[in-house]
PDB file of C-alpha atoms in Angstrom:
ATOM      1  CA  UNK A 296     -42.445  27.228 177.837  1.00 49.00           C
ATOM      2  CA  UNK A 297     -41.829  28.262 181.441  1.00 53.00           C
ATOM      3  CA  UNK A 298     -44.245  30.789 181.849  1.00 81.00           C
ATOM      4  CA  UNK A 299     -47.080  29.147 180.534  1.00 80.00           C
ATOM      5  CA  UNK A 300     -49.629  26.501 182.228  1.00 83.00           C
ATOM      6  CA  UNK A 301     -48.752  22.802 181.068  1.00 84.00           C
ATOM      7  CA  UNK A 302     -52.491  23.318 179.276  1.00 82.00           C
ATOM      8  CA  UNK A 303     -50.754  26.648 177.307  1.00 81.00           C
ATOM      9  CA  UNK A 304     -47.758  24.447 176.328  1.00 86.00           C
ATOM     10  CA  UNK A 305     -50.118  21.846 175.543  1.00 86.00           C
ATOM     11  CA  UNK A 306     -51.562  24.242 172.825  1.00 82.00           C
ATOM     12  CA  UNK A 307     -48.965  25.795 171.578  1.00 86.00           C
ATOM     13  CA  UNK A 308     -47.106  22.238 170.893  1.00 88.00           C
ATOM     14  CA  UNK A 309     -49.787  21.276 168.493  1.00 87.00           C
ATOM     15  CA  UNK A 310     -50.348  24.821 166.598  1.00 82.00           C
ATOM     16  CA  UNK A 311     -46.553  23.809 165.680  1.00 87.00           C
ATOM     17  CA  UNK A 312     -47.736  20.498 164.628  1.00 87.00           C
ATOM     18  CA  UNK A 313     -50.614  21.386 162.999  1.00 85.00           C
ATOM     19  CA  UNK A 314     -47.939  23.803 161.064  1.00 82.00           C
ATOM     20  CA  UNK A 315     -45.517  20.963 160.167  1.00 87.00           C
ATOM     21  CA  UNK A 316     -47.464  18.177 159.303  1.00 86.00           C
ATOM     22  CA  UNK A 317     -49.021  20.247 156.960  1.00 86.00           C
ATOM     23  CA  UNK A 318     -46.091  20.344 154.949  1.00 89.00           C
ATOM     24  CA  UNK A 319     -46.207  16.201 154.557  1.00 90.00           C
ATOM     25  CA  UNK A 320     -49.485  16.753 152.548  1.00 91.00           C
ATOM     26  CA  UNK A 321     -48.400  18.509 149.682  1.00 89.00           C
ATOM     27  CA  UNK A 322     -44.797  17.242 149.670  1.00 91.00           C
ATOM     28  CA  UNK A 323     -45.846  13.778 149.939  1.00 91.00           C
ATOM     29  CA  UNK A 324     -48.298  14.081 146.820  1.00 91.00           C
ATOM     30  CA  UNK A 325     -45.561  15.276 144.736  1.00 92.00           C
ATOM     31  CA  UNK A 326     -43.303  11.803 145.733  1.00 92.00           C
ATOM     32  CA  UNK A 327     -45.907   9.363 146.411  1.00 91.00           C
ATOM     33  CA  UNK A 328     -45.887   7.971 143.332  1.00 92.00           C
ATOM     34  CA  UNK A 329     -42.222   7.643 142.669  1.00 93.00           C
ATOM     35  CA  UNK A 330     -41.451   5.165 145.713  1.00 93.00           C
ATOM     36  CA  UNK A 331     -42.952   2.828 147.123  1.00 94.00           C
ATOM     37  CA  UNK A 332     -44.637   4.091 150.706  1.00 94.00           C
ATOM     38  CA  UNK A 333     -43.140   0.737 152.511  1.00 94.00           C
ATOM     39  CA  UNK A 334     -39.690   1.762 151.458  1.00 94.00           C
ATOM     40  CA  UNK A 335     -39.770   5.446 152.101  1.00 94.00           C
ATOM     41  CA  UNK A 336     -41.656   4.906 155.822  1.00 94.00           C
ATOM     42  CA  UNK A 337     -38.739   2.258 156.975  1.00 95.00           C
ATOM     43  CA  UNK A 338     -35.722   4.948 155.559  1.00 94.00           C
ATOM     44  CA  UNK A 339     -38.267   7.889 157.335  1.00 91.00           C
ATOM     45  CA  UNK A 340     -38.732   6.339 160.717  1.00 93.00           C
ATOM     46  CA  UNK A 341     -34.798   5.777 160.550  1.00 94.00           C
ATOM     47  CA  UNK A 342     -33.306   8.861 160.068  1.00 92.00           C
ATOM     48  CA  UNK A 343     -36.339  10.491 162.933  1.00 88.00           C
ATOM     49  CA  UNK A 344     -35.216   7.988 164.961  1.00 90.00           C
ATOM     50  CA  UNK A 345     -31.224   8.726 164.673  1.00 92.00           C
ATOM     51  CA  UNK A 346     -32.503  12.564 165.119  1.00 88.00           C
ATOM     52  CA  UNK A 347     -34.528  11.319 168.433  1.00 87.00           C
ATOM     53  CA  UNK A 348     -31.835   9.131 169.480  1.00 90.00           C
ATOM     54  CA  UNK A 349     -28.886  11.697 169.096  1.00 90.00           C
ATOM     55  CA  UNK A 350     -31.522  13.827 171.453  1.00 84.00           C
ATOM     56  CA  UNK A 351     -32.374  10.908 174.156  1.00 87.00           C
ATOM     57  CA  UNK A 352     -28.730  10.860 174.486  1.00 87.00           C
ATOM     58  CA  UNK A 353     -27.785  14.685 174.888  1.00 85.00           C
ATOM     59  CA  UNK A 354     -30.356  15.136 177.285  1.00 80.00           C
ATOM     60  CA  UNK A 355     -29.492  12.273 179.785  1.00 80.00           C
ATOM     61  CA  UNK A 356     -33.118  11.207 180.095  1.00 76.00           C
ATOM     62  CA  UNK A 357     -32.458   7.470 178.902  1.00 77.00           C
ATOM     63  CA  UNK A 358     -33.105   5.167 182.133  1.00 77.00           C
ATOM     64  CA  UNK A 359     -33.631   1.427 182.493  1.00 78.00           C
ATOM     65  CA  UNK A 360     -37.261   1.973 183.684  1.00 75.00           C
ATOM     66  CA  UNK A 361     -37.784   3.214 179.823  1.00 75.00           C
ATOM     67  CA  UNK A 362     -37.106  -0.233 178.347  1.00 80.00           C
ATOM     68  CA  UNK A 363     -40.376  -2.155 180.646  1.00 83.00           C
ATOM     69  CA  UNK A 364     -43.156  -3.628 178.996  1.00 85.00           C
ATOM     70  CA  UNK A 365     -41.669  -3.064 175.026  1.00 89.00           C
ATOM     71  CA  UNK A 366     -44.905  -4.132 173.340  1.00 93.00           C
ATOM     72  CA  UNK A 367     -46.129  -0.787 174.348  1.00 93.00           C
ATOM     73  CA  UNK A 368     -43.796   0.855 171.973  1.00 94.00           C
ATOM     74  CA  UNK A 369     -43.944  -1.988 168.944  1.00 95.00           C
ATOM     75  CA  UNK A 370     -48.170  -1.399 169.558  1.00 95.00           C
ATOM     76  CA  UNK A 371     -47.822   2.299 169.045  1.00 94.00           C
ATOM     77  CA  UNK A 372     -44.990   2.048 166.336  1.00 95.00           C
ATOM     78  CA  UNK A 373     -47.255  -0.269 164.616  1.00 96.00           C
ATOM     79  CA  UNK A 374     -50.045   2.386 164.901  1.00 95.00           C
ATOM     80  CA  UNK A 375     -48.205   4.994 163.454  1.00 91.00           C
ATOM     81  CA  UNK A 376     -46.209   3.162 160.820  1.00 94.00           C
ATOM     82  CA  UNK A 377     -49.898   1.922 159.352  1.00 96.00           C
ATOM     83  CA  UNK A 378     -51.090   5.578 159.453  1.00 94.00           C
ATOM     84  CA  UNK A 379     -48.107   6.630 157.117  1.00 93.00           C
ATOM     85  CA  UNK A 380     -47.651   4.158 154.653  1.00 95.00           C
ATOM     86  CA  UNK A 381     -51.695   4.184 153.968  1.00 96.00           C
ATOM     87  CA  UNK A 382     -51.189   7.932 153.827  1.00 94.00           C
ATOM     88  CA  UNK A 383     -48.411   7.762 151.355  1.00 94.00           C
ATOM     89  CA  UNK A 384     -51.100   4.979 149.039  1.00 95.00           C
ATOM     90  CA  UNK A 385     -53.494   7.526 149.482  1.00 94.00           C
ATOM     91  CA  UNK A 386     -51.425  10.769 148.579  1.00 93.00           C
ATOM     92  CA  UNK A 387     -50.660   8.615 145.007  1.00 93.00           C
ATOM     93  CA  UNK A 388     -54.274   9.533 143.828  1.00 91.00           C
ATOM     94  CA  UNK A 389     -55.644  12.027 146.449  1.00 88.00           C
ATOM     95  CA  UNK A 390     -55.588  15.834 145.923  1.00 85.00           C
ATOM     96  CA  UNK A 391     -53.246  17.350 149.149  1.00 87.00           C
ATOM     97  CA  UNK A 392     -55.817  19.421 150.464  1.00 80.00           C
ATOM     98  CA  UNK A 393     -58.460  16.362 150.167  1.00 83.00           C
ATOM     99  CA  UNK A 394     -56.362  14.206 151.824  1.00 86.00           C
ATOM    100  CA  UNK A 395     -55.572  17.236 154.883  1.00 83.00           C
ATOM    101  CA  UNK A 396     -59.326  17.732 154.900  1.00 80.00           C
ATOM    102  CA  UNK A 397     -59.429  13.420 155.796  1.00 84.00           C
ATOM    103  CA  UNK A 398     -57.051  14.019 158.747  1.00 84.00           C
ATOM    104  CA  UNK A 399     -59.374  16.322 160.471  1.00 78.00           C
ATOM    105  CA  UNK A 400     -61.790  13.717 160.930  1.00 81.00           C
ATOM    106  CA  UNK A 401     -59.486  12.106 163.172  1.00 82.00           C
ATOM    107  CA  UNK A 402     -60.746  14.330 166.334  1.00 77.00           C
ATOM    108  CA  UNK A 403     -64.497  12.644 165.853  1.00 79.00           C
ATOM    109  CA  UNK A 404     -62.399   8.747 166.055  1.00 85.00           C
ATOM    110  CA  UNK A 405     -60.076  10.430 168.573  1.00 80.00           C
ATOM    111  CA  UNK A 406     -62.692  11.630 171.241  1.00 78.00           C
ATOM    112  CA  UNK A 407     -64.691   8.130 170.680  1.00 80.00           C
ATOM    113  CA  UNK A 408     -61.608   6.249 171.535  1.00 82.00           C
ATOM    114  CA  UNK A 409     -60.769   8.464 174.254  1.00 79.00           C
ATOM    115  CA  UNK A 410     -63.752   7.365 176.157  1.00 77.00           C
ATOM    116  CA  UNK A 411     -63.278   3.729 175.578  1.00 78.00           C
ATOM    117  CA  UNK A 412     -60.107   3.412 176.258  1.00 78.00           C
ATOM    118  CA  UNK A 413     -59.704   6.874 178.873  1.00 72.00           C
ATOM    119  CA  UNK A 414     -63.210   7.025 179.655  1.00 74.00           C
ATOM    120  CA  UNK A 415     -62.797  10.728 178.627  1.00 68.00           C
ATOM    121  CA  UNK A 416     -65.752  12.541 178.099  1.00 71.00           C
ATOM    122  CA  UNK A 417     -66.694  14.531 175.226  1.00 67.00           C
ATOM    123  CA  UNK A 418     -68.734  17.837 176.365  1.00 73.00           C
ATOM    124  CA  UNK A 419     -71.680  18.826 174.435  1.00 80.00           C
ATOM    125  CA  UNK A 420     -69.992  22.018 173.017  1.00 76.00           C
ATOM    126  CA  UNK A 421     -66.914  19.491 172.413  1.00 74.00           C
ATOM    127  CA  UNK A 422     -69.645  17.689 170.155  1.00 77.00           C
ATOM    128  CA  UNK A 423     -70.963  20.341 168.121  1.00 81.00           C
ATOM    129  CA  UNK A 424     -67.381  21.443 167.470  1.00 77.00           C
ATOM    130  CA  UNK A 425     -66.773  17.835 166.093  1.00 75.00           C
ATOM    131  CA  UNK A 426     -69.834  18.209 164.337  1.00 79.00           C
ATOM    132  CA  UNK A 427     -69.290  21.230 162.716  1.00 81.00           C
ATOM    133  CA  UNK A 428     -65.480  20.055 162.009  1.00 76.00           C
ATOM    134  CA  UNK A 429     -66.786  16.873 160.280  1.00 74.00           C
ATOM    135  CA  UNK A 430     -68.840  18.672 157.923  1.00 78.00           C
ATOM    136  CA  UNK A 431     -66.338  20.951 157.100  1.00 77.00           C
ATOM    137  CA  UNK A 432     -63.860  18.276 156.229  1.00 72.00           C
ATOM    138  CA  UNK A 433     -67.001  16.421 154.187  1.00 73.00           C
ATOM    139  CA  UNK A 434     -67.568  19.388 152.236  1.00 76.00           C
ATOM    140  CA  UNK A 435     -63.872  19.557 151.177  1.00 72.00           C
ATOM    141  CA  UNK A 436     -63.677  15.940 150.345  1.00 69.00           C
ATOM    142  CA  UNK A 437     -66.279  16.033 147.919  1.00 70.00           C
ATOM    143  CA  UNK A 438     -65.322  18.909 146.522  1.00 66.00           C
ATOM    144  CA  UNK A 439     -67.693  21.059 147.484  1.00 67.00           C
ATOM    145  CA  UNK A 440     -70.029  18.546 144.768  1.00 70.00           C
ATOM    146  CA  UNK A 441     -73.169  18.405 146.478  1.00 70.00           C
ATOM    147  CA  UNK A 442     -73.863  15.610 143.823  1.00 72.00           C
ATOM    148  CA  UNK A 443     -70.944  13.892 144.896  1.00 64.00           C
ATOM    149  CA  UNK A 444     -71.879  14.553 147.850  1.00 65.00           C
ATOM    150  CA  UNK A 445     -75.369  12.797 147.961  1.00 65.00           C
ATOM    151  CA  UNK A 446     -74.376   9.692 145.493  1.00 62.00           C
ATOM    152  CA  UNK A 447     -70.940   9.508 148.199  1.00 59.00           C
ATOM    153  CA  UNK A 448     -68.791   9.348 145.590  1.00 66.00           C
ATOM    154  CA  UNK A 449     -65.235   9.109 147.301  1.00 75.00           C
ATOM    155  CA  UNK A 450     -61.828   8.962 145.769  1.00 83.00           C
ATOM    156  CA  UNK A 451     -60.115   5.503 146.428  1.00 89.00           C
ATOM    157  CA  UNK A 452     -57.072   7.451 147.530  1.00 92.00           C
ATOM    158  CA  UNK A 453     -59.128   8.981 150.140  1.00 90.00           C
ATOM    159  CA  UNK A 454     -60.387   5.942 151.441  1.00 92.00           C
ATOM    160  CA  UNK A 455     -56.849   4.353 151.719  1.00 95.00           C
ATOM    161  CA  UNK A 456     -55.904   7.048 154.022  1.00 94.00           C
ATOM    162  CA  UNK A 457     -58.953   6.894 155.712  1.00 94.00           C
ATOM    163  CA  UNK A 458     -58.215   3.763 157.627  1.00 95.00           C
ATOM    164  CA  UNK A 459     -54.770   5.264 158.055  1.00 95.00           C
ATOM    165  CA  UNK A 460     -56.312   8.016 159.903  1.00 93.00           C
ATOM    166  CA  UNK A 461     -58.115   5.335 162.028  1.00 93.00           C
ATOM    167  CA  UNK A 462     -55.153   4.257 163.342  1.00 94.00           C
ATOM    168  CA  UNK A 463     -53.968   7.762 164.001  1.00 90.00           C
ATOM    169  CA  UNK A 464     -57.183   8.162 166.200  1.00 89.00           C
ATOM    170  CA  UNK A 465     -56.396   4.956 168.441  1.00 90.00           C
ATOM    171  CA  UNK A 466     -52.772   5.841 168.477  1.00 89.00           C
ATOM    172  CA  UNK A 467     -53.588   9.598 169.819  1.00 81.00           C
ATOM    173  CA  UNK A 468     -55.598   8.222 173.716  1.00 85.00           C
ATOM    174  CA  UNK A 469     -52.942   4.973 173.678  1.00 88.00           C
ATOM    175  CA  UNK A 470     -49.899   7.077 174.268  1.00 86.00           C
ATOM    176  CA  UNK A 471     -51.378   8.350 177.023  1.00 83.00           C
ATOM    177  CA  UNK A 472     -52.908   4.898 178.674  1.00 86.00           C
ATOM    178  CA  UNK A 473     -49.403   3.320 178.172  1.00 88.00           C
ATOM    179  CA  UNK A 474     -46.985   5.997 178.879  1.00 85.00           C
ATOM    180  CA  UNK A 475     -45.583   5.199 182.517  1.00 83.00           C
ATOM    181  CA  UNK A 476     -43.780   8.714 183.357  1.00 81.00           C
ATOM    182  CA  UNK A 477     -41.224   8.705 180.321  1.00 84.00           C
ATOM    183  CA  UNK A 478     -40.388  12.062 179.448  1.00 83.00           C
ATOM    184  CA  UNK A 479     -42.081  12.599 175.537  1.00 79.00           C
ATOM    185  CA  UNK A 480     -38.486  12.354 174.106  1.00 82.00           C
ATOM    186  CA  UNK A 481     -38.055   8.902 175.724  1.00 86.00           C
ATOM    187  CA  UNK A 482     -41.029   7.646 174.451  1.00 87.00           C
ATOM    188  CA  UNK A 483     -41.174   9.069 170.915  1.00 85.00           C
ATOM    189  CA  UNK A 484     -37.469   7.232 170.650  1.00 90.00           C
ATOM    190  CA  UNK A 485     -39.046   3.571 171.874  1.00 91.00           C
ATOM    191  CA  UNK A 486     -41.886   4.425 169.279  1.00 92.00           C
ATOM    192  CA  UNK A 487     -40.020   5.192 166.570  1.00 91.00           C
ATOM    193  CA  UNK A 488     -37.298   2.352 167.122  1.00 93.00           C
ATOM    194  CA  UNK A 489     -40.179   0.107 167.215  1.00 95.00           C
ATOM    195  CA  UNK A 490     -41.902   1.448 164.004  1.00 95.00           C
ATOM    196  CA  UNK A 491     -38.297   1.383 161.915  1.00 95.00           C
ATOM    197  CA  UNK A 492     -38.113  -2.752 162.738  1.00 96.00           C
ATOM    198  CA  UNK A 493     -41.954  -3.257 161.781  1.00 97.00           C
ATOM    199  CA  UNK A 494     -41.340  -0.861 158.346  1.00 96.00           C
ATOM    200  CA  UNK A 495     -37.975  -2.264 157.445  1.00 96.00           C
ATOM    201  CA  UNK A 496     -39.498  -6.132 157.527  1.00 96.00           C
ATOM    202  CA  UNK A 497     -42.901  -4.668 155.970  1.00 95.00           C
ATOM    203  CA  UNK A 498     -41.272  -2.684 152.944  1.00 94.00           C
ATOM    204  CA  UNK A 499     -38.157  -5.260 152.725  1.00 95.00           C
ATOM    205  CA  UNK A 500     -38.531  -6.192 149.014  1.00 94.00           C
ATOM    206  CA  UNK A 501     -39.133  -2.260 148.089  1.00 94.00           C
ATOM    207  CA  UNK A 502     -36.362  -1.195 150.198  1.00 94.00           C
ATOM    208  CA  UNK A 503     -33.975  -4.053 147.934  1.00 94.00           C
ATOM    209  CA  UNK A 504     -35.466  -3.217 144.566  1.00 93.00           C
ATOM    210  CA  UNK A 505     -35.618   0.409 145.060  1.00 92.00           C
ATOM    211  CA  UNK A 506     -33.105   2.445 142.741  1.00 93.00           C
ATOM    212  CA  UNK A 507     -31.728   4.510 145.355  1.00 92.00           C
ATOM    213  CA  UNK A 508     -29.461   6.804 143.662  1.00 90.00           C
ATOM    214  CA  UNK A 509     -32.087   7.498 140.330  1.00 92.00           C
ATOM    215  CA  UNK A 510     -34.644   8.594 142.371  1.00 92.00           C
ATOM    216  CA  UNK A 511     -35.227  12.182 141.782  1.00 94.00           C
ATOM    217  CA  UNK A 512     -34.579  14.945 144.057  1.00 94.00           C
ATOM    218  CA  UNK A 513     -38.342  15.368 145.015  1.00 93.00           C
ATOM    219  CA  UNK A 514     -38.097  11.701 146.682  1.00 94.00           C
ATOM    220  CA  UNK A 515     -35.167  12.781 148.828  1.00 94.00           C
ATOM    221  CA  UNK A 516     -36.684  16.332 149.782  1.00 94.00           C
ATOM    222  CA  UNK A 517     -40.123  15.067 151.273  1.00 93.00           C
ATOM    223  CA  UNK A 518     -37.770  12.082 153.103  1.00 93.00           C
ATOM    224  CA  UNK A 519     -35.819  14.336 154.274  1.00 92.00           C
ATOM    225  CA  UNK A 520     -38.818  16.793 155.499  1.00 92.00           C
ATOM    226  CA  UNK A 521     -41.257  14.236 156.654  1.00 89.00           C
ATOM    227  CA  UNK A 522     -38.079  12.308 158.541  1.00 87.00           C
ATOM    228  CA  UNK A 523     -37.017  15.439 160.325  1.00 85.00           C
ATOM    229  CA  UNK A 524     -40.595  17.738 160.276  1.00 84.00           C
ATOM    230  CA  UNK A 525     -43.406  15.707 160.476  1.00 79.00           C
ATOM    231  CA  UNK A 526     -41.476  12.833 162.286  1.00 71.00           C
ATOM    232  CA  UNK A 527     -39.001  13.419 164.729  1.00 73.00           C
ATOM    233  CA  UNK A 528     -40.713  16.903 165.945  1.00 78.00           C
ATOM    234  CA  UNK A 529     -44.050  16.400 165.107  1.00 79.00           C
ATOM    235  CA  UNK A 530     -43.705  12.953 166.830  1.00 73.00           C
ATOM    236  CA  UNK A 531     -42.188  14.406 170.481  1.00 78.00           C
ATOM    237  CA  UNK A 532     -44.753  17.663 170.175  1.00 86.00           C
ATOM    238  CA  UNK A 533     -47.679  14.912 169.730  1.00 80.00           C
ATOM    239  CA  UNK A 534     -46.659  12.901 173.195  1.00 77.00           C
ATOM    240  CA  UNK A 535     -46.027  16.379 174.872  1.00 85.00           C
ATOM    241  CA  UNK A 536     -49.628  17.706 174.293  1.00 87.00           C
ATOM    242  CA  UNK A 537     -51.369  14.334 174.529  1.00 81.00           C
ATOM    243  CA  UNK A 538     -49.821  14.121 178.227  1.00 83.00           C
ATOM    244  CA  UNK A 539     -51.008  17.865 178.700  1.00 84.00           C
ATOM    245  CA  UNK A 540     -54.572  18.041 176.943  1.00 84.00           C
ATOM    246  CA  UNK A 541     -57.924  15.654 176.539  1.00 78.00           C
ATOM    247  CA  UNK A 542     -57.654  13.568 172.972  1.00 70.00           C
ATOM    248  CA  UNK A 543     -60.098  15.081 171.228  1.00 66.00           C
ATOM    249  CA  UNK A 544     -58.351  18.625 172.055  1.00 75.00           C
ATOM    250  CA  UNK A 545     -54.747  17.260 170.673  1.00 76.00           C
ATOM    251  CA  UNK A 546     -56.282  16.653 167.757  1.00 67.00           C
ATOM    252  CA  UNK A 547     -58.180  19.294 167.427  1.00 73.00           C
ATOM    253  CA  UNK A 548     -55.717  21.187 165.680  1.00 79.00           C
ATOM    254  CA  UNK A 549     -55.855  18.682 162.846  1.00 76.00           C
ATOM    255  CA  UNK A 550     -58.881  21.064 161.994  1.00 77.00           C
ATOM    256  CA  UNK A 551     -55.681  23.532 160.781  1.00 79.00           C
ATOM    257  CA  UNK A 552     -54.680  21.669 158.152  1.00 81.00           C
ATOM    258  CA  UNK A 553     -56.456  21.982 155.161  1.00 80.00           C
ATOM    259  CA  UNK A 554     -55.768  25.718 156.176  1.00 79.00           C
ATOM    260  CA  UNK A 555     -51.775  25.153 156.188  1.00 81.00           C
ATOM    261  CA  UNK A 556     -51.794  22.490 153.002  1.00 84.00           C
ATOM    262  CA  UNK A 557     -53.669  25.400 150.793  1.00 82.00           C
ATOM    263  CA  UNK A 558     -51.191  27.948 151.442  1.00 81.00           C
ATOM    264  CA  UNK A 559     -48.461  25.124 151.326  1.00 84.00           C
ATOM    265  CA  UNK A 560     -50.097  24.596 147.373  1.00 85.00           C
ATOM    266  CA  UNK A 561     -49.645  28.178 146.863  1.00 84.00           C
ATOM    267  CA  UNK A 562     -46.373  28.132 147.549  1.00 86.00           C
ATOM    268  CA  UNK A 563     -45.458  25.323 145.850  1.00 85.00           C
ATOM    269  CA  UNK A 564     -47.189  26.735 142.674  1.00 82.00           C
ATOM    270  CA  UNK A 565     -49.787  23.890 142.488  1.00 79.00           C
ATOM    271  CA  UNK A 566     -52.876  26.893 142.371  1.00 74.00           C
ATOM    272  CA  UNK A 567     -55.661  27.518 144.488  1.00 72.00           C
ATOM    273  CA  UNK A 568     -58.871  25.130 144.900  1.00 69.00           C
ATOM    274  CA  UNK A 569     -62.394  26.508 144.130  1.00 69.00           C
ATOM    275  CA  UNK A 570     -63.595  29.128 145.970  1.00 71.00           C
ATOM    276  CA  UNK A 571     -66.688  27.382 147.004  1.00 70.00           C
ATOM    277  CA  UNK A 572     -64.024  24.225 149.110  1.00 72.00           C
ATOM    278  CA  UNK A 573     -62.766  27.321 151.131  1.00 75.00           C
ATOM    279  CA  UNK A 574     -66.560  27.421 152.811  1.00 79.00           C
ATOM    280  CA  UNK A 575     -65.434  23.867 154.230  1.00 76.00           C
ATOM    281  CA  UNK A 576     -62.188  25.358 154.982  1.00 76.00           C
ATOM    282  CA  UNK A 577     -63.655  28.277 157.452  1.00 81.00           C
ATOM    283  CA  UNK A 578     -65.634  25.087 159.005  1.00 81.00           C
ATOM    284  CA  UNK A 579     -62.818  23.616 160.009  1.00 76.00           C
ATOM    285  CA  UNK A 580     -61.849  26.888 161.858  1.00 78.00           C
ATOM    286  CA  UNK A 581     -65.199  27.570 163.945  1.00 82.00           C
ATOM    287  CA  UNK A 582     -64.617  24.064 164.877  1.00 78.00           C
ATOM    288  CA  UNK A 583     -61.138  24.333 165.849  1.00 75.00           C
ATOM    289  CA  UNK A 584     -62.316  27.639 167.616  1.00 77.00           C
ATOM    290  CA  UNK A 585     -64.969  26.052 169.573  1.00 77.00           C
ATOM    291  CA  UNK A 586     -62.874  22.894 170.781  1.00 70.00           C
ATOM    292  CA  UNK A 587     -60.342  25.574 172.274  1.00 69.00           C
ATOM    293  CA  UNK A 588     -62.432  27.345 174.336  1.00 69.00           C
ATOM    294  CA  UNK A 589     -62.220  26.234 178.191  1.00 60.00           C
ATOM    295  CA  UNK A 590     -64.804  24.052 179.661  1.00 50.00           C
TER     296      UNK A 590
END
């Protein structure tokens, strides 16, 4: 990433995320409901945080100025640890590309708690992108059901991960206001530490009653994707761009999802949704297209 602006890195840091995370979607339907979210989260943040770890170390950019002020990484690991055990409750009744099209209304919370807490300011063309976003991500929710639509007749699995994604959106502007010069690799390892402790005590009982060796080999695929994927590298390319680009741009790219999680379902076998959701779907685009542009 040399040649490019830390804006260009920036970007190109969450097109990968927007790829990987993706991937969690449509995996984590298929396990959701074969262990409990507590108990896979705790064993998840683990395993991203030995990856992290084993990284911190080889790259010498541990110091003793990265251990001040803890709370700010048991605050942010609390954050994210909500966001992915509601997404996991949510993912045991919500459709994958539903539950992707939920995510990308994250960028609307994002950019209002980027001004309260950054006082960043959302442009006007920044708002209609948001706009345009939201009803994209509304139109795949409800299924492209205008009925549905107008009665608001939501999935309870959607809801669930709803006020996961809140969290998501205050975690997003937060790494930024607490981040104190650690390098993103530094302070995606204090994170995830911090997250493993609060999991491990939440999902204690599920960890202990958990069958470990009958679970089936679906279980240990999405732990092993969502530990190493959409933790570990999702979790360092997240601080990297937040440091690098506005909140509401970071997530911006959330707006890719659905995109990703429908070819993901295709690949998987899982079929195609209606051709009327993909209209919400090519929202979702124009938005991301429009929040790109430079101011």
């Amino acid at each position: 990433m040399g040649q490019l602006t830390p804006s260009q890195q920036g970007h190109l840091a969450m097109l990968c995320f927007s790829m990987l995370v993706a991937g969690s979607f449509s995996l984590g339907a298929m396990a959701a409901n074969e262990i409990a979210p507590g108990a896979l989260n705790a064993v998840r943040f683990a395993i991203a945080g030995l990856v992290i770890g084993i990284a911190v170390l080889a790259s010498g950019t541990l110091t003793r100025a990265a251990f001040q002020a803890p709370w700010r990484y048991v605050l942010l690991g609390a954050l994210f640890g909500t966001y992915f055990v509601l997404m996991f409750e949510g993912l045991k009744t919500a459709p994958p590309v539903s539950a992707a099209a939920v995510f990308t209304l994250i960028p609307i919370m994002s950019a209002g708690f980027g001004y309260v807490l950054l006082r960043q300011i959302t442009t006007p063309r920044m708002a209609l992108a948001l706009a345009i976003g939201g009803t994209g991500a509304l139109w795949v929710i409800f299924k492209a059901d205008l009925r549905a639509l107008m009665a608001f007749e939501i999935g309870r699995g959607e809801m669930i991960y709803f006020a996961g994604c809140v969290a998501h959106a205050i975690y997003t502007p937060m790494i930024r206001k607490l981040n104190r010069g650690e390098p993103a690799v530094v302070f995606s390892f204090g994170v995830l530490v911090a997250g493993c402790v609060l999991l491990t005590v939440y999902g204690w009982s599920d960890l202990r009653q958990t069958d470990w060796g009958a679970l089936p080999p679906i279980v240990w695929i999405t732990i092993l994707y969502v530990s190493v994927c959409a933790s570990a590298a999702t979790f360092v390319l997240l601080q990297f761009a937040s440091l690098r680009l506005p909140s509401a741009k970071v997530m911006a790219y959330t707006y890719l999802t659905p995109s990703w999680v429908i070819l993901w379902e295709i690949a998987l076998g899982n079929g195609v949704p209606v051709i009327w959701v993909l209209g919400g779907v090519i929202l979702t685009v124009v938005a991301l297209s429009l929040l790109l542009r430079e101011d």
